[in-house]
XYZ file of C-alpha atoms in Angstrom:
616
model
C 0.000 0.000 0.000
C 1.223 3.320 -0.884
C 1.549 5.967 2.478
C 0.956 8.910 -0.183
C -2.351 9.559 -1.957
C -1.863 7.456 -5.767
C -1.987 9.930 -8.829
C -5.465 10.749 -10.354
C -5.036 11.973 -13.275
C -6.547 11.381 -16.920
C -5.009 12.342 -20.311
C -2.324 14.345 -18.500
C 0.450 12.070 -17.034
C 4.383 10.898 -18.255
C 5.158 7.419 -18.868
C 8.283 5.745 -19.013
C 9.583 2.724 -20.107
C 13.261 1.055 -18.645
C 14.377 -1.438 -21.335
C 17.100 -3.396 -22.404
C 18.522 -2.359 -25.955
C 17.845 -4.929 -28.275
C 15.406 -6.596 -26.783
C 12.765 -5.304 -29.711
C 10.802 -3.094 -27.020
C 11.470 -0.285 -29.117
C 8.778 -1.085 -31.580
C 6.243 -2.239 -28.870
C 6.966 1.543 -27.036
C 5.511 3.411 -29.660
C 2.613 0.910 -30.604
C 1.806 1.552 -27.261
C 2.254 5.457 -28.433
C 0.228 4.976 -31.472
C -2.666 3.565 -29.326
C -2.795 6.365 -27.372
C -2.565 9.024 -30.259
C -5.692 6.624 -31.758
C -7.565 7.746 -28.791
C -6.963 11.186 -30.016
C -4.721 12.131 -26.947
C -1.696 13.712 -28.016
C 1.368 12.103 -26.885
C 4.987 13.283 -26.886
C 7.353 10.173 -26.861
C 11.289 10.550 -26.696
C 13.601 7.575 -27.357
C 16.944 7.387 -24.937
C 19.362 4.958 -25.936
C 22.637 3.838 -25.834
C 25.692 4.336 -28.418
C 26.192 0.673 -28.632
C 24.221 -1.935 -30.545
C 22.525 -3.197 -28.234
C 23.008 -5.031 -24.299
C 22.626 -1.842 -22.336
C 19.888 0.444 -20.839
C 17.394 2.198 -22.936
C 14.363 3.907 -22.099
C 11.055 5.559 -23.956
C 9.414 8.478 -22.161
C 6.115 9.449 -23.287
C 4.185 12.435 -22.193
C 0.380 11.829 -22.443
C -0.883 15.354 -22.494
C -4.642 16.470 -23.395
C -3.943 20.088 -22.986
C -1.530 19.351 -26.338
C 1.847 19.923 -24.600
C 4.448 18.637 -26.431
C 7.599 19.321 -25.379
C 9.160 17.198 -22.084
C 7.955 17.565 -18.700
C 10.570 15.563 -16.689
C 10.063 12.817 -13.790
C 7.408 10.512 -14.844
C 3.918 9.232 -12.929
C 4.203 5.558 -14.564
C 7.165 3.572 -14.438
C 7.597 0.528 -16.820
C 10.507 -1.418 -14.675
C 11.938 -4.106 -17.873
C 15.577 -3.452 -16.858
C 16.904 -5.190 -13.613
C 20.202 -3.019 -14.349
C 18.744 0.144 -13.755
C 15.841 -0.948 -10.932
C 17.231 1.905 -8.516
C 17.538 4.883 -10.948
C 14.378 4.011 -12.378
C 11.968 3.390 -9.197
C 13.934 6.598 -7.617
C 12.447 8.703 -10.570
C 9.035 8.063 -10.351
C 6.805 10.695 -8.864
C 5.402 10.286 -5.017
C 2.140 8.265 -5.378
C 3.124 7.509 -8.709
C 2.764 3.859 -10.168
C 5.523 0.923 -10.743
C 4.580 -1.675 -13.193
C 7.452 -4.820 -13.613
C 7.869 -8.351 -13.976
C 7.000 -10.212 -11.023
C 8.079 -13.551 -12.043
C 11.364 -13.299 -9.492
C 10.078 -11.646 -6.138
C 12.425 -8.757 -5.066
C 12.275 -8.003 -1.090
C 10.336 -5.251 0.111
C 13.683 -2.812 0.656
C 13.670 -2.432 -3.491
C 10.272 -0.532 -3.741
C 8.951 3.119 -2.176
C 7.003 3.333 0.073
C 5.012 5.913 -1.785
C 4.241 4.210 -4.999
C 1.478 1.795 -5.765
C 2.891 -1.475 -7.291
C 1.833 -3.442 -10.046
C 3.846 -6.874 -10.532
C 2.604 -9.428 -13.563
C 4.624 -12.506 -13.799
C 5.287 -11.672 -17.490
C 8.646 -13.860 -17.801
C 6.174 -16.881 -16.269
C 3.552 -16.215 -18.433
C 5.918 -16.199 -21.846
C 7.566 -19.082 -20.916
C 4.690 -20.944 -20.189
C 3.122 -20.052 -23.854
C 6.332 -20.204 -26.011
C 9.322 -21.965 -26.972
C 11.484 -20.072 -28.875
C 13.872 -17.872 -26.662
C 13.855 -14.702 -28.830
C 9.869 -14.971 -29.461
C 9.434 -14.988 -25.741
C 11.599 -11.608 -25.669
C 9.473 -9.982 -28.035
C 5.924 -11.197 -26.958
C 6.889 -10.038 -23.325
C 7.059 -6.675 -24.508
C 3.794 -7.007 -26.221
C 2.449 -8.229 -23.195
C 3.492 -5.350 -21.138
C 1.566 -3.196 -23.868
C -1.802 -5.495 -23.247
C -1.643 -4.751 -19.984
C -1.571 -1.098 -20.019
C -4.718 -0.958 -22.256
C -6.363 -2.707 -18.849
C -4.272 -0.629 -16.306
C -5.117 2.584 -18.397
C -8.419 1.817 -19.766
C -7.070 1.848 -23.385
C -9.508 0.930 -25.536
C -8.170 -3.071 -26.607
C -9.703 -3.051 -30.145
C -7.651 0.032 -30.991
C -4.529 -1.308 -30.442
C -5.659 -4.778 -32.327
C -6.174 -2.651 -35.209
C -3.268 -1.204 -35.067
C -1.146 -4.676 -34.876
C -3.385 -5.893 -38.110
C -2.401 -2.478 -39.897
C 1.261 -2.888 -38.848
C 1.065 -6.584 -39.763
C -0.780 -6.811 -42.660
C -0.197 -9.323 -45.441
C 1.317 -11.592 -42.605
C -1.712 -13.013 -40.426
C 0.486 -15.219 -38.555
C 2.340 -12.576 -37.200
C -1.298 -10.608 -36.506
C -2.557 -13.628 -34.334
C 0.621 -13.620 -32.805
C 0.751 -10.352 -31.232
C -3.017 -10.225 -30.728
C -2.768 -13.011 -28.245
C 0.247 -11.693 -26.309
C -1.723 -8.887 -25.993
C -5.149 -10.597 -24.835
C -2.619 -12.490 -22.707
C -1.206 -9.187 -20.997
C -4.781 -7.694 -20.729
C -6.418 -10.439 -19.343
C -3.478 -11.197 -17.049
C -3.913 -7.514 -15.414
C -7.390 -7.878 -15.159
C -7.452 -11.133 -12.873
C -4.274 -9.531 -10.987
C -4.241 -6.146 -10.723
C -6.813 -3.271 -9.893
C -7.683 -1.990 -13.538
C -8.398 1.080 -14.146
C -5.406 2.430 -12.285
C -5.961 6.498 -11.373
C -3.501 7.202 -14.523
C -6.758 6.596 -17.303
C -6.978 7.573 -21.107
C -10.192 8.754 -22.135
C -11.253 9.288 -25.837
C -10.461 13.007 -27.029
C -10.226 14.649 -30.273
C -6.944 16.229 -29.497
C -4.811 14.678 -31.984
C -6.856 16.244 -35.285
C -5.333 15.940 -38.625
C -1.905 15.637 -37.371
C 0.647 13.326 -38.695
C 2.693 11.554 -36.114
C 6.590 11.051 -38.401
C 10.416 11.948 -37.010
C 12.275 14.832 -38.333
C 14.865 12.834 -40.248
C 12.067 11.312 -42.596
C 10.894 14.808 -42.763
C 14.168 16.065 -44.027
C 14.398 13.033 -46.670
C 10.822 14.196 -48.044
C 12.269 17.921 -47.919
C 15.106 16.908 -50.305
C 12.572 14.982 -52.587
C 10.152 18.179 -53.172
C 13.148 20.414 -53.321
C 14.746 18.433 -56.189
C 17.702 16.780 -54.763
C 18.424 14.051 -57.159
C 21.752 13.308 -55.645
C 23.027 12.299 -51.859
C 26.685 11.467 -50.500
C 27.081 10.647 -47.111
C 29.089 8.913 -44.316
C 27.215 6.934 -41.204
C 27.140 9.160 -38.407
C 24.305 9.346 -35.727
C 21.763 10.647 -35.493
C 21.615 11.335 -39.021
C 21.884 8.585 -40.794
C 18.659 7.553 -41.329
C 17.821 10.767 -43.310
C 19.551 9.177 -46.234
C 17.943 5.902 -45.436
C 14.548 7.375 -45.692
C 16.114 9.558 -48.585
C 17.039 6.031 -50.172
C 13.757 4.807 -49.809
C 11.873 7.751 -51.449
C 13.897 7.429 -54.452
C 13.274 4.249 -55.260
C 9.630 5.129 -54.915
C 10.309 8.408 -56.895
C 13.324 8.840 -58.477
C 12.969 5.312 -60.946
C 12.067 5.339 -64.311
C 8.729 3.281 -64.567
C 9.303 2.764 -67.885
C 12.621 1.013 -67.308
C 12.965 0.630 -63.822
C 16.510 3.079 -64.259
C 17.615 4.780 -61.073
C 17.428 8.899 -61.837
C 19.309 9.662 -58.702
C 22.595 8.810 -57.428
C 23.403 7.939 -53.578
C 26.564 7.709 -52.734
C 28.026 6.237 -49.247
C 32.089 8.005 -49.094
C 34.719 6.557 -47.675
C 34.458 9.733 -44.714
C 32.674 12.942 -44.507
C 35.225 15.149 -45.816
C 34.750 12.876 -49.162
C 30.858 12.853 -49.108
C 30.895 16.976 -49.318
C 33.366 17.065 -51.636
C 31.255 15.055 -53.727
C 28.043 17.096 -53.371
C 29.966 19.970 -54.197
C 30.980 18.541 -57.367
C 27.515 17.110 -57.887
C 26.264 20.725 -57.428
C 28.805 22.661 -59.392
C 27.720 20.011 -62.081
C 24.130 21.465 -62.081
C 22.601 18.817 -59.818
C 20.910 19.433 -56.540
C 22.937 17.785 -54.029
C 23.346 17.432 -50.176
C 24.689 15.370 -47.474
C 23.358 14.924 -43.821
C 25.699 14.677 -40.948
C 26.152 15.956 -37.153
C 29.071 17.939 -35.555
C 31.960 15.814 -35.823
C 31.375 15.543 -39.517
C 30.904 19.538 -39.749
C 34.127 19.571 -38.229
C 35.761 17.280 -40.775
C 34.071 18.918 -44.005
C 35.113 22.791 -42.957
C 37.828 23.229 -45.830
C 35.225 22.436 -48.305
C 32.800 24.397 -46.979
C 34.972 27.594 -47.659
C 35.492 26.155 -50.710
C 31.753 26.479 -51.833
C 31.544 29.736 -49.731
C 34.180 31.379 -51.918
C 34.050 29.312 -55.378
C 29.996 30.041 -54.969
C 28.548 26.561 -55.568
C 25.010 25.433 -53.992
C 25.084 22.749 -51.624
C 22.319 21.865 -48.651
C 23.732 20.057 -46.021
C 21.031 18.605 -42.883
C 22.885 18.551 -39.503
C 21.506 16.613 -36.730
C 23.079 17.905 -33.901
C 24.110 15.807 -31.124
C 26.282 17.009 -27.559
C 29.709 17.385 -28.110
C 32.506 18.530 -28.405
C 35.091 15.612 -29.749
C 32.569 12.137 -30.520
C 30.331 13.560 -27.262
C 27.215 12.033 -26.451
C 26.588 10.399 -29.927
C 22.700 9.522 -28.331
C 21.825 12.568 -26.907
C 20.479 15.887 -28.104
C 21.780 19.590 -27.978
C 21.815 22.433 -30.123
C 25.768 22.874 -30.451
C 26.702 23.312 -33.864
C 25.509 27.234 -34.550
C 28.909 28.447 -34.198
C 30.654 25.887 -36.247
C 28.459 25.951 -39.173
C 27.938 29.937 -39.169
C 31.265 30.596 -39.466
C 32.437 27.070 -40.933
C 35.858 27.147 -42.726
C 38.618 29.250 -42.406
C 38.719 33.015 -43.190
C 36.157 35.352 -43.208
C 33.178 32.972 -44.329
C 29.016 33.525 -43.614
C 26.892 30.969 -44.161
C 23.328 30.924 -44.221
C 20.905 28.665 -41.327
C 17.404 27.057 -41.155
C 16.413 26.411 -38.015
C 13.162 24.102 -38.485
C 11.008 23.529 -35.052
C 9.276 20.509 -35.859
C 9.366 17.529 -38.577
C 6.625 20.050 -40.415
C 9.158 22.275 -41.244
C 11.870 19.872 -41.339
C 9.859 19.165 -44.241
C 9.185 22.306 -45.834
C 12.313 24.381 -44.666
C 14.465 21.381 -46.276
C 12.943 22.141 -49.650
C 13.281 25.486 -49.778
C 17.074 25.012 -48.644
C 17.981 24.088 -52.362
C 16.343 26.915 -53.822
C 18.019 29.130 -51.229
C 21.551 27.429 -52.089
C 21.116 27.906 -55.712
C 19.729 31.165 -55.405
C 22.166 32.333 -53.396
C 25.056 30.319 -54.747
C 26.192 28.656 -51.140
C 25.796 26.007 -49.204
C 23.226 25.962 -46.829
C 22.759 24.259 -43.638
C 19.644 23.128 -41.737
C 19.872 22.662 -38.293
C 17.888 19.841 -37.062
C 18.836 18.138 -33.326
C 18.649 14.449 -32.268
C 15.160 15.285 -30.554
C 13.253 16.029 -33.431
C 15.636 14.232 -36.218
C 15.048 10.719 -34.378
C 11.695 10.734 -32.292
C 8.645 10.873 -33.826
C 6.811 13.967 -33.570
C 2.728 15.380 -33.990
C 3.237 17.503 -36.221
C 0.611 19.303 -38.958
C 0.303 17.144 -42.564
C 2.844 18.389 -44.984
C 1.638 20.120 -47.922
C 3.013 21.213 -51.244
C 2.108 23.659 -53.923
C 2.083 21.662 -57.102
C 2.575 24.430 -59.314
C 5.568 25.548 -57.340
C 9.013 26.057 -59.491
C 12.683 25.442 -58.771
C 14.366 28.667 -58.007
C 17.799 28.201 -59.895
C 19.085 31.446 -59.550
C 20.844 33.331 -61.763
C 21.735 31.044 -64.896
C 23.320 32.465 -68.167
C 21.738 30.483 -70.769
C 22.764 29.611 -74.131
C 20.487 32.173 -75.764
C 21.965 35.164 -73.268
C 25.430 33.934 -74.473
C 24.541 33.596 -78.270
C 23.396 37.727 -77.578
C 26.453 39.066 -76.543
C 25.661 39.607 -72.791
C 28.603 40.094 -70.848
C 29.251 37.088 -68.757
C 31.651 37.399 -65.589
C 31.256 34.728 -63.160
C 31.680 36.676 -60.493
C 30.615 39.930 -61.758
C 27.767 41.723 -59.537
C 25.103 43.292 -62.231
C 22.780 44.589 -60.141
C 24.182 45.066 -56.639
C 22.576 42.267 -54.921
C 25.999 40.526 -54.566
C 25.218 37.518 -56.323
C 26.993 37.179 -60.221
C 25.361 34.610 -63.160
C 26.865 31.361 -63.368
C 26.810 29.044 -66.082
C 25.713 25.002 -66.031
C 28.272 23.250 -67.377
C 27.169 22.049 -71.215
C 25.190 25.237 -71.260
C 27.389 26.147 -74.857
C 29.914 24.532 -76.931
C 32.307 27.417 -76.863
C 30.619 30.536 -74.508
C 30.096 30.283 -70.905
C 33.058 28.654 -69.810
C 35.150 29.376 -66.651
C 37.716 28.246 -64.302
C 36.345 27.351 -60.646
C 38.837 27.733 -58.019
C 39.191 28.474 -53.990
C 42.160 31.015 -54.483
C 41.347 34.742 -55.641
C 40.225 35.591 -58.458
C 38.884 38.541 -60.512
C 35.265 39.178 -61.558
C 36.045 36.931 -64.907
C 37.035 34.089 -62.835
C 40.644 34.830 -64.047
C 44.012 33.950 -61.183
C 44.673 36.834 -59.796
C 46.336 37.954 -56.632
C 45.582 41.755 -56.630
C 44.274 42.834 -53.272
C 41.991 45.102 -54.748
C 40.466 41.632 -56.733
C 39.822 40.313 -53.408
C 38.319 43.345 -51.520
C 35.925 43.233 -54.526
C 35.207 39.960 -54.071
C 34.840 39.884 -50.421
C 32.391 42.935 -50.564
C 30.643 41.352 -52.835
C 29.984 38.529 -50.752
C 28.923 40.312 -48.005
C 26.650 41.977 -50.164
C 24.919 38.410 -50.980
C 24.903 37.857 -47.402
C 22.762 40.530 -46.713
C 20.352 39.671 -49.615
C 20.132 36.479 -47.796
C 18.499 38.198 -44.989
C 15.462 38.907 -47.100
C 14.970 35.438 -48.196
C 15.719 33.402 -45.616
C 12.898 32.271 -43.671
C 11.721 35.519 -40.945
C 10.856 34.732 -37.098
C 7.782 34.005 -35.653
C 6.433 36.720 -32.859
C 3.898 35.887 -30.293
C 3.041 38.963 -27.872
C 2.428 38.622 -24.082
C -1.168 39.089 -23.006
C -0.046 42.642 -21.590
C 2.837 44.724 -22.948
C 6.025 44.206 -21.266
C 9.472 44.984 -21.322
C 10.812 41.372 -21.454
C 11.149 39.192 -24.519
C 12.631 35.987 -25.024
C 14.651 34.645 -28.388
C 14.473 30.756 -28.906
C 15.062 28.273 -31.837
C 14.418 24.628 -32.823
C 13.623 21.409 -30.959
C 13.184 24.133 -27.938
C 9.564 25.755 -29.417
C 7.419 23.161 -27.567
C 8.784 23.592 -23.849
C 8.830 27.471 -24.475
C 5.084 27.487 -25.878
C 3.740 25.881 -22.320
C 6.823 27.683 -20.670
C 4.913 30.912 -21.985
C 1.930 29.918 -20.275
C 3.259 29.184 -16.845
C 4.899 32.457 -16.791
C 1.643 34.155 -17.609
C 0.131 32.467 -15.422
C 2.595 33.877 -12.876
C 2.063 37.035 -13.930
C 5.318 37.184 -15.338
C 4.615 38.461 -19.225
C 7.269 37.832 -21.680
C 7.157 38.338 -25.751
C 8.615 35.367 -27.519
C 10.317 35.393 -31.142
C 11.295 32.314 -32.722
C 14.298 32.630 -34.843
C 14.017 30.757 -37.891
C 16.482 31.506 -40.089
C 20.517 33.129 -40.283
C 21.212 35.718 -41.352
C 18.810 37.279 -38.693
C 15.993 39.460 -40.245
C 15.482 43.175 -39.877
C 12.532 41.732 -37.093
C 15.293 39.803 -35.081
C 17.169 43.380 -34.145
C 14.027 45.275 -33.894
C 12.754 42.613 -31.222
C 15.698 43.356 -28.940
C 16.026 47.015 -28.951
C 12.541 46.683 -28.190
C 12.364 44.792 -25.070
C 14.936 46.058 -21.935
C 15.947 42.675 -20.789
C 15.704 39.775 -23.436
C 16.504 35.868 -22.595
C 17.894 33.689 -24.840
C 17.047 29.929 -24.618
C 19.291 27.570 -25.954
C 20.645 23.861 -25.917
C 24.361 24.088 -25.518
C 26.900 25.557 -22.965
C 28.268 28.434 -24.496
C 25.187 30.551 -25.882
C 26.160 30.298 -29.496
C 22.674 31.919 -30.539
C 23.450 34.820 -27.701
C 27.137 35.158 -29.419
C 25.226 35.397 -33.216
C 23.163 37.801 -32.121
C 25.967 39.850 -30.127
C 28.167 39.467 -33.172
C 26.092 40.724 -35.964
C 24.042 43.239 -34.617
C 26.471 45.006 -32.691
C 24.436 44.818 -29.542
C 25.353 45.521 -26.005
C 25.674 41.888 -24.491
C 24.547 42.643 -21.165
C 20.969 42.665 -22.523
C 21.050 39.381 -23.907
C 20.514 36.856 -20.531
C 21.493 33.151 -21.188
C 19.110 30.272 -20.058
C 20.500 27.740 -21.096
C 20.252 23.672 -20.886
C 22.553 21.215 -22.065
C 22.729 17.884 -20.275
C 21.982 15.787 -23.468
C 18.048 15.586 -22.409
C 15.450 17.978 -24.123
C 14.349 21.219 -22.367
C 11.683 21.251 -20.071
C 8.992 23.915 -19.614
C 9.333 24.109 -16.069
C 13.605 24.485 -16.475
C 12.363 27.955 -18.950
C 10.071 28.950 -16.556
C 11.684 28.753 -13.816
C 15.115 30.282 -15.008
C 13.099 33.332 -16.178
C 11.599 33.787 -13.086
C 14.818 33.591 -10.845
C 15.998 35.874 -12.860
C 13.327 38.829 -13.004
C 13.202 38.276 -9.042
C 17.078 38.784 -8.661
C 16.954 41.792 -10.678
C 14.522 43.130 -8.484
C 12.003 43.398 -11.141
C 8.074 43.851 -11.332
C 6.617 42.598 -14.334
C 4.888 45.072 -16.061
C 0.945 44.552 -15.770
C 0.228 48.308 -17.546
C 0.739 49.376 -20.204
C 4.089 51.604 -20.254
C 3.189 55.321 -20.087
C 3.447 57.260 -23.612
């Protein structure tokens, strides 16, 4: 008997799941996540896992939350015990008068469990032993078990999740009556033992609405299809590498001939990462659209090309999943640590531009317009994804596409403009934008034609080591850098209920935790304007925001404040308004970490927040 009041609470609780890595509980976590989102409850699931292939611990946390929150609340109200390893850690994390569900099968004495937690033991090893023979299909029913007996414990509708085991199993009935009757078996089993409903219920909602429930790196991968990438180099790194898996998998679907079943794309796996950009590069320079997806070591590895494509002006997109670092890091973990490194990637005086998407939604869309951006603007450009939205899956609004949409390709001299005389310098600024025409190569037998190299050059593309070349040249670029501020995507504002004289700047996998972090500050009466940064080089809006507000916060995932030091850089701002909060222990931010850094802070500073408007 718990000595503390159990949980009541319905639609609106965390569950976690301790596992063993390779065990195959992974795919029985998010059927269990799917069952819920059939309800129409939205659900937030993260995946933690180890570096390794599999043998150690591993764990699924999935916030159940019918107000819509989406972003991770930390500590959990349901623990899912699988992992004898980690039996301390885990019971030690649920929440008082929270709820411990594990296999009972061995008995454990009474000084493992709290006090203050109601427990729920099923014999599930017993029970899978007694029904099958084969060693690894007991492994995977037990986890399918488990699932059965949280529809009972949680009042999950059973027929839902049958559905969803026929629609994940179809063609292949046996495998249908399989898990069907490991999950009966698990259902019925926590019926006869256990008191079902528990006070953690789900109850049928229309929360969930049209969403689509997809990760970010699958996202991406669709991105690159819309926006025309035909052709993808690449060296494994986590967590990216299953954008050009899903990549691979859409081109088969899209990128064959149907008429003779000939591959029109070209995916190519380099020997390392400094080969796979090299590659796109040429693919790009070539006329293709090309890209690569990697995380921070490999943006480390590939920085001497990238100031090759900075200064020799050829497109390229490249997706970066960031993970914690610095050096290999925590391959498994998320941060947002790569600003600095891909901002300023390369040696010299190099800009490059950044998309920032918030959710697989604009993973999606964001990753298409990258390639128009990088042709447009003659670059590379990088989108910065994170492990928590590249590798979890994510509710997220459908996708959408306007068919009659058109490749932007920039400036291109074409055969006709040649035949007519114009004047063609390949880097020759005609209209003071910055950015010169370029030529596809094959564009004319005899016109057209230059020499692409890193080292300096004059407006004809001829060697040349004049300084005054180069200062040419380098103005010019920065003169493309600020036409990049108009067309890169512009933040996203949302004003406090009153007018105030804080704001706070955020980015990426960090919009869900600030949008409910929003609302426990008002709620506080602590009113704070938000802007969402989507895109570098920073808008006009981006400055204006700042000067603006007195005091403005700036919440990011890494150590350092590497948005703060953007901001500081290029606007020429006065630092001491900028206030970190920042989080970077390899788990997602929490609304209540936002909150409650924004309020320590307004209370040290002495300050009031501002229910009034200010006085004219």
């Amino acid at each position: 008997m718990s000595t503390v009041p159990s949980l009541q609470k319905c639609n609106d609780f965390v569950i976690k799941f301790a596992n063993i890595n390779g065990t195959g509980s992974a795919s029985a976590n998010e059927l269990f996540a799917r069952a819920v989102i059939a309800m129409g409850v939205p659900v937030a699931p993260r995946n933690v896992f180890p570096s390794n292939i599999q043998g150690l611990p591993t764990w699924y946390e999935m916030r159940v939350s019918g107000e819509g929150w989406l972003g991770r609340r930390g500590g959990c109200d349901l623990m899912v015990a699988m992992n004898p390893q980690t039996w301390d850690r885990d019971v030690a994390e649920v929440t008082p008068g929270g709820y411990l569900l594990y296999d009972s099968t061995k008995r454990l004495p009474r000084s493992r469990f709290r006090d203050d937690l109601t427990v729920l033991g099923l014999p599930l090893t017993e029970i899978c032993l007694a029904e099958y023979g084969d060693p690894r299909q007991r492994q995977l029913m037990k986890n399918i078990l488990y699932v059965g007996a949280l529809t009972a414990l949680l009042d999950i509708d059973f027929a839902v999740v049958e559905r969803l085991i026929g629609k994940q199993f179809r063609g292949k009935e046996k495998l249908i009556a399989a898990n069907v009757q490991a999950l009966r078996l698990g259902h019925d089993a926590a019926r006869a033992a256990l008191p079902c409903p528990i006070g953690l219920t789900v109850r049928r909602s229309d929360g969930v609405g049209e969403r689509i429930f997809v990760n970010g790196n699958d996202a991406c991968a669709l991105g690159a299809i819309y926006g025309g990438a035909t052709v993808a180099a690449w060296y494994p790194i986590t967590p990216s590498t299953s954008v050009i898996e899903a990549f691979a998998s859409y081109c088969r679907k899209y990128r064959t001939d149907p008429n003779n079943g000939r591959a029109l794309y070209a995916i190519v796996q380099a020997e390392d990462e400094l080969a796979s950009i090299g590659m796109v590069i040429g693919a790009s320079w070539n006329g293709s659209r090309a890209f690569t997806a990697t995380s921070g070591p490999g943006i480390s590895l590939m920085q001497e090309f990238f100031g090759l494509a900075y200064f020799a002006e050829v497109p390229a997109v490249i997706f970066d999943v960031q993970r914690g670092g610095p050096s290999t890091g925590m391959p498994t973990r998320s941060q947002q640590s790569d600003l600095l490194s891909c901002a300023y990637a390369s040696h010299g005086d190099t800009k490059h531009v950044l998309l920032f998407p918030e959710d697989p939604y604009e993973c999606f869309t964001l990753g298409a317009q990258a390639f128009d951006l990088a042709e447009r603007l003659q670059t590379p450009v990088f989108v910065l994804s994170d492990l928590d939205i590249g590798m979890n899956e994510v509710l997220c609004r459908p996708f959408d596409w306007d068919d009659s949409r058109q490749y932007d390709r920039g400036k291109l001299m074409s055969a006709a403009d040649l035949n007519a005389g114009r004047n063609f310098g390949r880097y020759l600024d005609v209209d003071g934008d910055g950015i010169p025409f370029r030529t596809i190569p094959g564009t004319h037998p005899t016109k057209g034609a230059y020499f692409s190299r890193g080292t300096t050059r004059n407006a004809y593309a001829k060697y040349s080591e004049a300084g005054t070349d180069y200062v040419y040249n380098m103005e010019r670029l920065r003169r493309k850098f600020v036409t990049a501020r108009s067309l890169v995507p512009g933040p996203v504002r949302k004003n406090a209920r009153l007018p105030t004289r804080f704001g706070a700047i955020y980015y990426g996998s960090t919009s869900p935790a600030m949008a409910e972090a929003f609302a426990l500050l008002e709620a506080r009466g602590i009113h704070v304007d938000l802007l969402r940064v989507r895109g570098f080089p920073f808008a006009d809006e981006v400055m204006d925001f700042i000067v603006d507000h007195e005091l403005v916060f700036v919440v990011e995932q890494n150590e350092s404040g590497q948005l703060r030091t953007l901001l500081v850089n290029e606007g020429d701002l006065d630092p001491r308004r900028l206030v970190c909060v920042l989080h970077y222990d390899g788990t997602p931010i929490t609304a209540g970490f936002i909150a409650g850094r924004i309020a320590d802070i307004v209370t040290q500073n002495n300050v009031t927040p501002l229910r009034q408007p200010l006085a004219s």
